[in-house]
Short mmCIF file of C-alpha atoms in Angstrom, two decimals:
data_model
loop_
_atom_site.label_atom_id
_atom_site.label_comp_id
_atom_site.label_asym_id
_atom_site.label_seq_id
_atom_site.Cartn_x
_atom_site.Cartn_y
_atom_site.Cartn_z
CA MET B 1 -43.58 2.64 4.03
CA LYS B 2 -44.43 6.16 1.63
CA LYS B 3 -46.28 7.30 5.86
CA ILE B 4 -42.64 6.08 7.21
CA TYR B 5 -40.52 8.27 4.48
CA GLU B 6 -43.07 11.34 5.36
CA ILE B 7 -43.02 11.31 8.77
CA PHE B 8 -38.84 10.70 9.11
CA ALA B 9 -38.73 14.04 6.70
CA THR B 10 -40.69 16.29 8.59
CA SER B 11 -39.25 15.74 12.06
CA LEU B 12 -35.90 15.62 10.38
CA LEU B 13 -37.14 19.35 8.72
CA PHE B 14 -38.36 20.11 12.44
CA VAL B 15 -34.89 19.43 13.84
CA LEU B 16 -33.12 21.31 11.29
CA PHE B 17 -35.56 24.06 11.52
CA SER B 18 -35.00 24.41 15.49
CA THR B 19 -31.28 24.20 15.57
CA LEU B 20 -31.16 27.03 13.08
CA LEU B 21 -33.15 28.96 15.54
CA SER B 22 -31.13 28.17 18.48
CA ALA B 23 -28.25 28.86 16.07
CA SER B 24 -29.57 32.79 15.58
CA GLY B 25 -29.20 33.29 19.15
CA ASP B 26 -25.65 33.98 21.03
CA LYS B 27 -24.80 31.98 23.63
CA VAL B 28 -24.27 35.24 25.75
CA LEU B 29 -23.59 34.30 29.14
CA VAL B 30 -23.03 38.46 31.01
CA LYS B 31 -25.82 40.30 29.20
CA ILE B 32 -26.84 43.53 29.62
CA SER B 33 -30.64 42.67 31.10
CA ASP B 34 -32.52 39.89 30.28
CA LYS B 35 -33.46 40.83 26.20
CA THR B 36 -30.06 42.76 25.85
CA SER B 37 -26.61 40.63 25.23
CA TYR B 38 -25.41 43.53 22.93
CA PHE B 39 -26.09 46.91 20.92
CA TYR B 40 -24.59 48.41 18.43
CA VAL B 41 -23.42 52.37 18.68
CA ASP B 42 -22.95 54.63 15.82
CA GLN B 43 -19.33 56.38 16.62
CA ARG B 44 -18.94 58.91 14.14
CA GLY B 45 -19.55 57.02 10.81
CA GLN B 46 -17.51 53.57 12.86
CA ARG B 47 -20.26 50.85 14.34
CA VAL B 48 -18.96 49.66 17.92
CA LYS B 49 -20.23 46.70 18.98
CA VAL B 50 -21.14 47.41 23.08
CA GLY B 51 -21.03 44.83 24.83
CA ARG B 52 -19.82 43.14 28.29
CA ILE B 53 -16.58 41.06 29.07
CA GLN B 54 -17.25 37.57 29.39
CA ASP B 55 -14.83 36.31 31.65
CA THR B 56 -16.67 35.98 35.26
CA ASP B 57 -12.94 36.28 37.32
CA ASN B 58 -12.42 39.42 35.43
CA ARG B 59 -11.37 42.44 37.25
CA LEU B 60 -10.26 46.08 36.90
CA THR B 61 -6.39 46.27 37.93
CA ASP B 62 -5.98 50.22 36.75
CA ASP B 63 -7.02 53.44 38.62
CA PHE B 64 -10.35 53.35 38.03
CA THR B 65 -9.36 50.83 41.66
CA LYS B 66 -8.78 53.96 43.25
CA THR B 67 -10.92 54.79 46.55
CA SER B 68 -9.67 58.03 47.68
CA ARG B 69 -8.78 60.52 45.45
CA THR B 70 -8.23 64.10 47.41
CA CYS B 71 -11.47 66.24 48.27
CA PRO B 72 -11.48 68.76 47.13
CA PRO B 73 -11.79 68.32 44.12
CA TYR B 74 -12.70 65.04 43.75
CA CYS B 75 -15.82 65.15 46.21
CA ILE B 76 -18.61 62.58 46.13
CA GLN B 77 -21.46 63.64 43.98
CA PRO B 78 -25.53 64.18 45.02
CA ILE B 79 -27.67 62.15 43.25
CA VAL B 80 -29.57 65.05 41.98
CA ALA B 81 -27.49 67.55 40.00
CA GLU B 82 -29.65 70.52 39.77
CA LYS B 83 -33.60 70.63 40.45
CA GLY B 84 -35.15 69.38 37.25
CA VAL B 85 -32.76 67.34 36.10
CA GLU B 86 -33.21 63.63 35.79
CA THR B 87 -30.24 61.15 36.86
CA ILE B 88 -30.35 57.58 35.22
CA GLY B 89 -28.81 54.64 35.15
CA GLU B 90 -26.83 52.45 32.51
CA LEU B 91 -30.26 50.61 30.98
CA GLU B 92 -31.75 54.82 30.66
CA LEU B 93 -28.52 55.73 29.20
CA ILE B 94 -28.84 52.70 26.37
CA GLU B 95 -32.58 53.29 25.58
CA ALA B 96 -31.65 57.38 25.49
CA VAL B 97 -29.30 56.93 23.30
CA LYS B 98 -31.22 54.88 20.62
CA ASN B 99 -32.41 58.12 19.38
CA PRO B 100 -30.47 60.14 17.03
CA ASN B 101 -30.93 63.21 18.69
CA THR B 102 -29.84 62.65 21.27
CA LEU B 103 -26.48 63.75 22.50
CA LEU B 104 -23.84 61.82 25.17
CA VAL B 105 -21.63 64.14 26.54
CA ASP B 106 -18.18 63.70 28.13
CA ALA B 107 -17.41 66.62 30.06
CA ARG B 108 -14.08 65.82 31.17
CA PRO B 109 -10.75 67.70 29.91
CA LYS B 110 -9.95 66.01 26.34
CA GLU B 111 -6.98 63.84 27.06
CA TRP B 112 -8.60 62.25 29.79
CA PHE B 113 -11.21 61.50 27.00
CA MET B 114 -8.86 60.64 24.51
CA LEU B 115 -7.53 57.60 26.47
CA GLU B 116 -10.71 56.19 27.36
CA SER B 117 -15.11 57.06 26.88
CA LEU B 118 -17.99 55.70 26.77
CA PRO B 119 -18.85 54.28 22.69
CA GLY B 120 -20.74 57.55 20.90
CA ALA B 121 -19.97 60.02 23.37
CA VAL B 122 -18.53 63.55 22.46
CA ASN B 123 -16.33 65.55 24.21
CA ILE B 124 -17.58 69.21 25.51
CA PRO B 125 -14.91 69.48 28.58
CA GLU B 126 -16.90 71.33 31.59
CA LYS B 127 -13.70 74.31 31.50
CA LEU B 128 -15.39 75.91 28.73
CA THR B 129 -18.57 76.51 29.79
CA ARG B 130 -17.72 78.47 32.73
CA SER B 131 -17.78 81.73 30.64
CA LYS B 132 -20.79 83.22 29.45
CA LYS B 133 -18.69 83.47 26.49
CA SER B 134 -18.71 79.86 24.75
CA LYS B 135 -22.63 80.77 24.70
CA PRO B 136 -23.40 81.55 21.38
CA LYS B 137 -21.26 78.97 19.93
CA LEU B 138 -22.34 75.80 22.33
CA PHE B 139 -25.88 76.65 21.93
CA LYS B 140 -25.96 76.77 18.66
CA ALA B 141 -23.78 73.39 17.90
CA LEU B 142 -26.25 72.09 20.95
CA LYS B 143 -29.55 73.17 19.04
CA GLU B 144 -31.43 72.48 22.38
CA ARG B 145 -31.34 68.38 21.91
CA GLY B 146 -31.40 66.61 24.90
CA LEU B 147 -28.41 65.62 26.80
CA ILE B 148 -26.84 63.07 29.12
CA ILE B 149 -23.74 64.43 30.69
CA TYR B 150 -21.45 62.60 32.22
CA GLY B 151 -18.06 62.74 33.72
CA ASN B 152 -15.66 60.05 35.89
CA GLY B 153 -18.28 59.07 37.62
CA LEU B 154 -19.67 59.26 41.48
CA TRP B 155 -16.17 60.78 42.57
CA SER B 156 -15.87 63.44 40.15
CA PRO B 157 -17.41 66.58 40.23
CA GLU B 158 -17.33 67.38 35.73
CA ALA B 159 -20.71 66.60 34.84
CA VAL B 160 -22.48 68.34 37.50
CA ASP B 161 -20.57 71.23 37.59
CA PHE B 162 -21.51 70.99 33.34
CA ILE B 163 -24.89 71.02 34.33
CA LYS B 164 -24.92 73.75 36.96
CA ASN B 165 -23.26 76.13 34.15
CA ILE B 166 -25.04 75.35 31.17
CA ILE B 167 -27.90 75.84 33.07
CA ARG B 168 -27.02 79.22 34.33
CA LEU B 169 -26.19 80.25 30.55
CA GLY B 170 -29.74 79.24 30.06
CA TYR B 171 -30.38 75.76 28.34
CA PRO B 172 -33.09 74.26 29.28
CA ALA B 173 -32.94 71.76 32.57
CA SER B 174 -36.04 69.00 30.89
CA LYS B 175 -33.42 68.76 27.91
CA LEU B 176 -31.02 66.91 30.68
CA ARG B 177 -29.95 64.29 32.26
CA TYR B 178 -27.28 63.51 34.40
CA TYR B 179 -25.55 59.73 33.99
CA ARG B 180 -24.31 59.66 38.18
CA GLY B 181 -22.00 56.61 37.12
CA GLY B 182 -19.81 57.68 34.12
CA LEU B 183 -16.91 55.83 33.29
CA GLN B 184 -16.01 54.66 36.40
CA GLY B 185 -19.91 52.76 36.95
CA TRP B 186 -19.20 51.98 33.27
CA LYS B 187 -15.96 49.97 33.06
CA ILE B 188 -16.58 48.58 36.72
CA LEU B 189 -19.55 46.53 34.36
CA GLY B 190 -16.75 45.49 32.05
CA MET B 191 -18.58 47.90 29.03
CA THR B 192 -16.89 48.27 26.13
CA THR B 193 -15.11 51.57 26.30
CA VAL B 194 -13.62 53.66 23.24
CA ILE B 195 -10.24 54.82 22.84
CA HIS B 196 -9.55 57.26 20.46
CA ALA B 197 -5.60 57.87 21.33
CA LYS B 198 -3.25 54.38 21.33
CA GLN B 199 -1.01 53.72 24.28
CA GLN B 200 0.44 51.27 22.38
CA VAL B 201 4.52 50.33 22.97
CA LYS B 202 6.00 49.92 19.62
CA GLN B 203 7.65 46.88 18.83
CA MET Q 1 -54.22 -2.22 -18.59
CA GLU Q 2 -54.68 -3.45 -15.36
CA VAL Q 3 -51.43 -4.73 -15.56
CA ASN Q 4 -50.02 -1.94 -17.10
CA ASP Q 5 -51.55 0.77 -14.25
CA LEU Q 6 -50.34 -1.34 -11.82
CA TYR Q 7 -46.51 -1.42 -13.57
CA THR Q 8 -46.50 2.22 -13.26
CA VAL Q 9 -47.80 3.05 -10.23
CA LYS Q 10 -45.23 0.80 -8.33
CA ARG Q 11 -42.77 2.77 -10.34
CA ASN Q 12 -43.96 5.86 -9.25
CA ASP Q 13 -43.96 4.73 -5.63
CA ASN Q 14 -40.22 3.74 -6.06
CA ARG Q 15 -39.34 7.03 -7.61
CA MET Q 16 -41.17 8.93 -4.60
CA ILE Q 17 -38.67 6.77 -2.56
CA TYR Q 18 -35.99 7.36 -3.59
CA LEU Q 19 -36.64 11.39 -3.86
CA LEU Q 20 -37.58 11.67 -0.08
CA ILE Q 21 -34.17 9.50 0.65
CA PHE Q 22 -32.28 12.43 -1.47
CA ILE Q 23 -34.30 15.41 0.20
CA ILE Q 24 -33.39 13.71 3.60
CA VAL Q 25 -29.59 12.71 3.13
CA LEU Q 26 -29.45 16.24 1.59
CA LEU Q 27 -31.12 18.03 4.87
CA LEU Q 28 -28.93 15.62 7.09
CA ILE Q 29 -25.97 17.47 5.65
CA VAL Q 30 -27.43 20.86 5.76
CA ALA Q 31 -27.50 20.26 9.16
CA GLY Q 32 -24.24 19.02 9.70
CA ALA Q 33 -22.76 22.00 8.10
CA VAL Q 34 -24.29 23.91 10.11
CA ILE Q 35 -23.85 22.79 13.41
CA PHE Q 36 -19.88 22.59 12.40
CA TYR Q 37 -20.34 25.84 11.64
CA LEU Q 38 -21.98 26.91 15.09
CA PHE Q 39 -19.15 25.12 17.17
CA SER Q 40 -16.25 26.28 15.07
CA LYS Q 41 -17.24 29.89 15.11
CA VAL Q 42 -15.05 32.17 17.28
CA ASN Q 43 -17.12 34.43 19.51
CA ASN Q 44 -15.46 37.67 18.99
CA MET Q 45 -16.75 40.22 20.47
CA GLN Q 46 -15.61 43.48 18.51
CA ASP Q 47 -15.77 43.17 14.30
CA VAL Q 48 -14.39 46.57 13.85
CA ALA Q 49 -10.79 46.50 15.90
CA ALA Q 50 -8.47 45.81 13.05
CA LYS Q 51 -8.28 41.67 12.85
CA ARG Q 52 -5.06 40.10 13.15
CA PRO Q 53 -3.54 38.26 10.40
CA GLN Q 54 -4.04 34.60 11.04
CA VAL Q 55 -0.16 33.97 11.81
CA LYS Q 56 0.82 30.07 11.68
CA VAL Q 57 3.08 29.06 14.82
CA GLU Q 58 6.36 27.60 13.74
CA ARG Q 59 6.92 24.61 15.84
CA LYS Q 60 9.90 25.22 16.80
CA LEU Q 61 12.08 23.15 19.48
CA VAL Q 62 11.25 23.98 22.86
CA VAL Q 63 13.13 26.54 23.85
CA ALA Q 64 12.40 26.63 27.43
CA GLU Q 65 13.83 22.72 27.71
CA PRO Q 66 16.84 23.53 28.14
CA VAL Q 67 16.80 26.04 30.78
CA LYS Q 68 13.67 24.32 32.49
CA LYS Q 69 15.98 20.89 32.79
CA PRO Q 70 18.75 22.78 35.67
CA VAL Q 71 15.58 24.17 37.31
CA ARG Q 72 13.86 20.71 37.62
CA ALA Q 73 16.89 18.45 38.62
CA PRO Q 74 19.66 20.35 40.31
CA GLU Q 75 22.85 19.12 38.53
CA PRO Q 76 26.53 20.00 39.10
CA ALA Q 77 27.57 22.31 36.70
CA THR Q 78 24.60 24.38 35.66
CA PRO Q 79 24.99 28.41 35.23
CA THR Q 80 22.37 28.91 33.36
CA GLN Q 81 19.79 28.70 36.31
CA ALA Q 82 17.50 31.47 36.89
CA ALA Q 83 18.70 31.75 40.46
CA PRO Q 84 20.16 35.19 40.69
CA GLU Q 85 23.98 34.57 40.78
CA PRO Q 86 25.95 37.22 42.24
CA ARG Q 87 28.78 37.53 39.68
CA THR Q 88 28.70 38.81 36.72
CA ASN Q 89 25.78 37.45 34.66
CA LYS Q 90 25.43 39.86 31.14
CA LEU Q 91 23.37 37.20 28.85
CA ALA Q 92 19.87 36.82 30.63
CA THR Q 93 18.57 33.11 30.71
CA GLU Q 94 16.37 33.65 27.73
CA ASP Q 95 19.65 34.97 25.59
CA ILE Q 96 21.26 32.06 26.88
CA ALA Q 97 18.26 30.02 25.98
CA THR Q 98 18.14 31.29 22.18
CA ILE Q 99 21.62 31.02 21.79
CA VAL Q 100 21.44 27.36 22.08
CA GLN Q 101 18.76 27.20 20.49
CA MET Q 102 20.66 28.51 17.18
CA VAL Q 103 23.51 25.94 18.19
CA MET Q 104 21.25 23.55 18.21
CA SER Q 105 19.59 24.25 14.50
CA GLN Q 106 23.24 24.22 12.83
CA MET Q 107 24.65 21.59 14.53
CA GLN Q 108 21.40 19.43 13.04
CA LYS Q 109 21.91 20.90 10.24
CA THR Q 110 25.75 20.28 9.97
CA GLN Q 111 24.85 16.57 11.34
CA LYS Q 112 27.97 16.87 14.24
CA THR Q 113 26.88 15.48 17.50
CA ASP Q 114 29.66 16.81 19.05
CA LYS Q 115 29.86 19.84 21.57
CA PRO Q 116 30.60 23.29 19.72
CA THR Q 117 33.79 24.65 19.83
CA LYS Q 118 34.66 28.01 21.40
CA SER Q 119 34.83 29.54 18.24
CA GLU Q 120 31.92 29.04 17.29
CA VAL Q 121 30.06 29.62 20.18
CA GLU Q 122 31.80 33.00 20.26
CA LYS Q 123 30.98 33.64 16.80
CA LEU Q 124 27.09 33.33 17.60
CA LEU Q 125 27.42 35.57 20.87
CA LYS Q 126 28.88 37.97 18.83
CA LYS Q 127 25.96 37.80 16.58
CA GLU Q 128 23.22 37.50 18.77
CA THR Q 129 24.11 40.19 21.37
CA SER Q 130 25.66 42.63 19.15
CA ALA Q 131 23.55 43.36 16.34
CA PRO Q 132 20.09 42.35 17.60
CA ALA Q 133 19.89 44.54 20.68
CA LYS Q 134 21.31 47.23 19.18
CA ASP Q 135 17.85 47.24 16.45
CA GLU Q 136 15.24 46.43 19.00
CA MET Q 137 16.09 49.15 21.63
CA ASP Q 138 16.41 51.81 19.10
CA ASP Q 139 13.40 50.91 17.41
CA LEU Q 140 10.85 49.94 20.76
CA PHE Q 141 11.87 53.20 23.06
CA LYS Q 142 12.98 56.06 20.52
CA GLU Q 143 10.39 58.61 19.78
CA ASP Q 144 7.48 56.84 20.38
CA GLU Q 145 4.00 58.92 21.76
CA LEU Q 146 5.13 58.18 25.29
CA GLY Q 147 7.96 60.60 25.28
CA GLU Q 148 10.31 57.44 26.31
CA SER Q 149 13.93 57.83 26.46
CA PRO Q 150 15.98 55.54 25.03
CA ALA Q 151 16.96 52.29 26.81
CA THR Q 152 20.66 51.50 26.97
CA PRO Q 153 21.44 48.39 25.07
CA SER Q 154 22.13 44.86 27.41
CA GLY Q 155 25.68 45.98 26.94
CA SER Q 156 29.16 43.70 25.66
CA THR Q 157 29.51 40.68 26.92
CA ASP Q 158 32.18 39.25 28.84
CA ALA Q 159 33.22 36.22 25.94
CA THR Q 160 34.75 33.85 28.43
CA ASP Q 161 32.24 33.86 31.42
CA ASP Q 162 29.26 33.03 28.65
CA ILE Q 163 30.78 30.94 26.27
CA ASP Q 164 31.96 28.85 28.99
CA SER Q 165 28.00 29.29 30.51
CA VAL Q 166 26.75 28.09 27.37
CA ILE Q 167 28.58 25.26 26.97
CA ASN Q 168 27.98 23.75 29.68
CA ALA Q 169 24.39 24.40 29.16
CA LEU Q 170 24.74 22.55 25.83
CA GLY Q 171 26.56 19.01 27.24
CA GLY Q 172 23.09 18.12 29.58
CA MET Q 173 21.18 17.29 25.94
CA ASP Q 174 21.53 14.90 23.03
CA VAL Q 175 20.37 16.53 19.59
CA ASP Q 176 18.71 13.72 19.03
CA THR Q 177 16.52 13.36 22.23
CA LEU Q 178 15.35 16.25 22.06
CA GLU Q 179 11.61 16.15 22.40
CA GLU Q 180 8.70 18.02 24.48
CA LYS Q 181 7.98 16.94 27.80
CA GLU Q 182 4.31 17.14 29.45
CA GLN Q 183 4.42 20.06 32.00
CA ALA Q 184 4.04 19.41 35.40
CA ILE Q 185 1.67 21.63 37.22
CA PRO Q 186 3.36 25.47 36.22
CA ASP Q 187 5.12 27.56 38.64
CA ILE Q 188 5.34 31.23 37.77
CA GLN Q 189 8.91 30.92 36.41
CA GLU Q 190 8.03 28.16 33.40
CA GLU Q 191 4.72 30.45 32.57
CA THR Q 192 7.50 33.32 31.54
CA LEU Q 193 9.02 30.99 28.91
CA VAL Q 194 6.29 30.04 27.24
CA ARG Q 195 5.80 31.24 24.05
CA ALA Q 196 2.64 33.17 22.63
CA LYS Q 197 -0.33 30.51 20.72
CA LYS Q 198 -2.53 30.83 18.41
CA GLY Q 199 -5.59 28.82 20.41
CA LYS Q 200 -9.63 28.39 19.85
CA ASP Q 201 -9.78 30.32 23.24
CA SER Q 202 -7.87 33.28 21.67
CA ALA Q 203 -10.73 35.20 21.09
CA ARG Q 204 -11.89 34.58 24.02
CA ALA Q 205 -8.98 35.69 26.26
CA ALA Q 206 -8.38 38.93 24.00
CA ASP Q 207 -11.68 39.37 25.05
CA ASN Q 208 -10.89 40.68 28.09
CA PHE Q 209 -9.72 44.18 26.89
CA ASN Q 210 -12.85 45.05 25.34
CA LYS Q 211 -12.19 48.67 24.37
CA VAL Q 212 -12.21 49.69 20.82
CA VAL Q 213 -10.07 52.25 18.58
CA VAL Q 214 -11.37 54.75 16.94
CA GLN Q 215 -10.20 57.25 14.23
CA SER Q 216 -11.96 60.87 15.44
CA SER Q 217 -13.02 61.82 11.96
CA GLY Q 218 -12.50 66.03 11.41
CA ALA Q 219 -16.02 66.30 9.30
CA ASP Q 220 -17.89 66.28 12.53
CA GLU Q 221 -19.88 69.82 14.22
CA PHE Q 222 -18.38 68.76 17.24
CA SER Q 223 -15.11 68.18 16.54
CA GLN Q 224 -14.22 71.65 15.85
CA LEU Q 225 -16.44 73.01 18.67
CA ASP Q 226 -14.04 72.25 21.58
CA THR Q 227 -11.40 73.47 20.04
CA GLN Q 228 -12.98 76.91 19.07
CA LEU Q 229 -14.45 77.37 22.02
CA GLU Q 230 -10.70 76.84 23.57
CA GLN Q 231 -10.21 80.08 21.45
CA ILE Q 232 -13.13 81.65 22.71
CA THR Q 233 -12.56 80.90 26.63
CA GLN Q 234 -8.49 81.15 26.92
CA ASP Q 235 -8.36 84.07 29.44
CA ASN Q 236 -11.11 82.16 31.97
CA GLU Q 237 -8.91 81.10 34.84
CA THR Q 238 -8.08 77.39 36.16
CA ASN Q 239 -9.26 76.48 39.13
CA ASN Q 240 -8.14 73.34 41.26
CA TYR Q 241 -9.89 70.30 39.19
CA ASP Q 242 -7.86 71.77 36.38
CA LYS Q 243 -4.45 71.56 38.49
CA GLU Q 244 -5.60 68.31 39.80
CA ALA Q 245 -6.46 66.40 36.76
CA VAL Q 246 -2.77 66.89 34.94
CA LYS Q 247 -2.27 64.53 37.73
CA GLU Q 248 -4.81 62.29 36.75
CA VAL Q 249 -4.50 62.29 33.64
CA ARG Q 250 -0.82 61.70 33.12
CA GLU Q 251 -1.56 58.48 35.43
CA ARG Q 252 -4.66 57.25 33.13
CA LYS Q 253 -2.25 57.44 30.62
CA ASN Q 254 0.23 55.27 32.08
CA GLU Q 255 -2.00 52.88 33.11
CA MET Q 256 -3.45 53.01 29.77
CA ARG Q 257 -0.24 51.90 28.18
CA THR Q 258 -0.37 48.29 26.01
CA ILE Q 259 1.04 46.05 24.09
CA VAL Q 260 0.07 43.69 21.15
CA VAL Q 261 1.78 40.50 22.10
CA LYS Q 262 3.31 39.06 18.31
CA LYS Q 263 4.41 35.22 17.11
CA GLY Q 264 7.12 33.93 19.58
CA ASP Q 265 6.73 36.24 22.42
CA THR Q 266 7.47 34.78 25.97
CA LEU Q 267 5.77 36.73 29.33
CA MET Q 268 9.64 37.58 29.76
CA SER Q 269 10.21 39.22 26.12
CA ILE Q 270 7.09 41.48 26.29
CA ALA Q 271 8.32 42.62 29.93
CA LYS Q 272 11.98 43.28 28.10
CA LYS Q 273 10.13 45.20 25.74
CA ALA Q 274 7.37 47.04 27.19
CA TYR Q 275 9.64 47.74 30.94
CA GLY Q 276 13.58 47.07 29.49
CA SER Q 277 13.45 44.37 32.39
CA SER Q 278 12.88 41.01 31.78
CA LYS Q 279 12.67 40.24 35.05
CA LYS Q 280 9.71 42.81 35.43
CA TYR Q 281 6.77 40.09 34.33
CA ALA Q 282 5.77 40.07 37.66
CA LYS Q 283 4.06 43.64 37.02
CA ILE Q 284 2.46 42.52 33.34
CA LEU Q 285 0.80 39.44 35.43
CA ARG Q 286 -0.35 41.96 37.56
CA ALA Q 287 -2.15 44.09 35.53
CA ASN Q 288 -3.51 40.84 33.66
CA PRO Q 289 -4.53 38.72 36.57
CA GLY Q 290 -6.44 36.95 33.21
CA ILE Q 291 -3.48 35.51 32.30
CA ILE Q 292 -2.66 33.74 35.16
CA LYS Q 293 -5.40 31.07 35.41
CA ASN Q 294 -5.39 30.47 32.06
CA PRO Q 295 -3.59 27.62 31.23
CA ASP Q 296 -3.17 28.60 27.72
CA ARG Q 297 -1.28 32.23 28.92
CA ILE Q 298 -0.76 34.15 25.91
CA PHE Q 299 -1.98 34.15 22.67
CA ILE Q 300 -0.92 36.04 19.34
CA GLY Q 301 -2.98 39.32 19.05
CA GLN Q 302 -3.66 39.90 22.32
CA VAL Q 303 -4.00 42.89 23.94
CA LEU Q 304 -1.94 43.11 27.58
CA ARG Q 305 -1.51 45.99 30.11
CA VAL Q 306 1.39 47.06 30.62
CA PRO Q 307 1.22 50.36 32.84
CA LYS Q 308 4.25 52.17 33.78
#
């Protein structure tokens, strides 16, 4: 009798343990990669959970579905921004931002950045890198960190122009990485974005 | 001695068994609690976003009822149907529905069962259309960040026409027998009148927005960098990209316009708030296609895109 009870107790414990184990894993349908469902980013003191939209029927319906903006200035961008600068994708970006010394730079104009941007990004508009006068302040702030630069995406020239400008100013090309997908690539994957200025209708 | 020993051994055995049973029952309870917690857990993407206060949805009389009836079974005198009438239709269908509901609740209070008199309805009409219309519009469209000009209120109503229509709408109902009916396959018309709910799928439906509002803190080396650089480079030339960017940003701003669904909202009422006309709900459906296929449609706290 005692043995039966013991067996029953141990099997119950086993069942409980396995439920707890399975409970800890989220049931995420749309993951980022095999191993990653979501990750956390520090947005200047605020912790943002970044993941993908789970609705498999979701579609983009805003201006990021436009196919043909006037070129110039919105021309198709090359894969290689500048010699010596690595072009990366989303997975590499996610790995790279784990390093606290790497800076994610949004090269678009400020108003564009405030409306929507990648989580954890900092805004340095490309316009401010054109002149030699900005070199001292800019380089002092950047401190020769590793930078990942992005713009609106493969149809927009901000990131490539930014890279060309700061290489001309003297920043080491090996420290730069170019995320060609930009906000377009990020949004079409349903990834979390960040809003700095609400555009809400008052009720 | 031996008898004693046997006796004590047996008692120990029983105690062990009872202890085991107790542990098993405890484990079962814990397992049950864990499973229950798992299944009721709301899988919300963003913990950071401000949580909406848990609002209880009151079980009102289904307001859609009086307007639905004329659409389904054509009755002789039903000017409240949503089919557009060429003559003066100053009161929106939705407003009539609200008035009808007010009248119904009043009638229930005063235990009257006959139709309301013209004076009563007139009083209600005056209350409904004059006071709320002004407050609503002023608050909504005044000096918000979008710089919209204040929309003109729905205007004064022609009392006689509308009273007739309200009374006729009431004519087809009994106070006591108003019940919620099973909805058939919903068409767009009915969808627009369904009130926002707070369902178990609300978090999932709201998840499609997937944008987090962050506070830009000033205490950061980069927050001041661009203003400083701006001062240094302000005499720079602007090129073609800068000029085109202005247009793109304006379009982006219009596209990023959102509204939060509040308790008691219908798609038409939201369209009225966002666009000034409840007939523009199609625009909201196009911008948020997830609403159409989701049978529970809109939820309290859901963020909907309302592009200009």
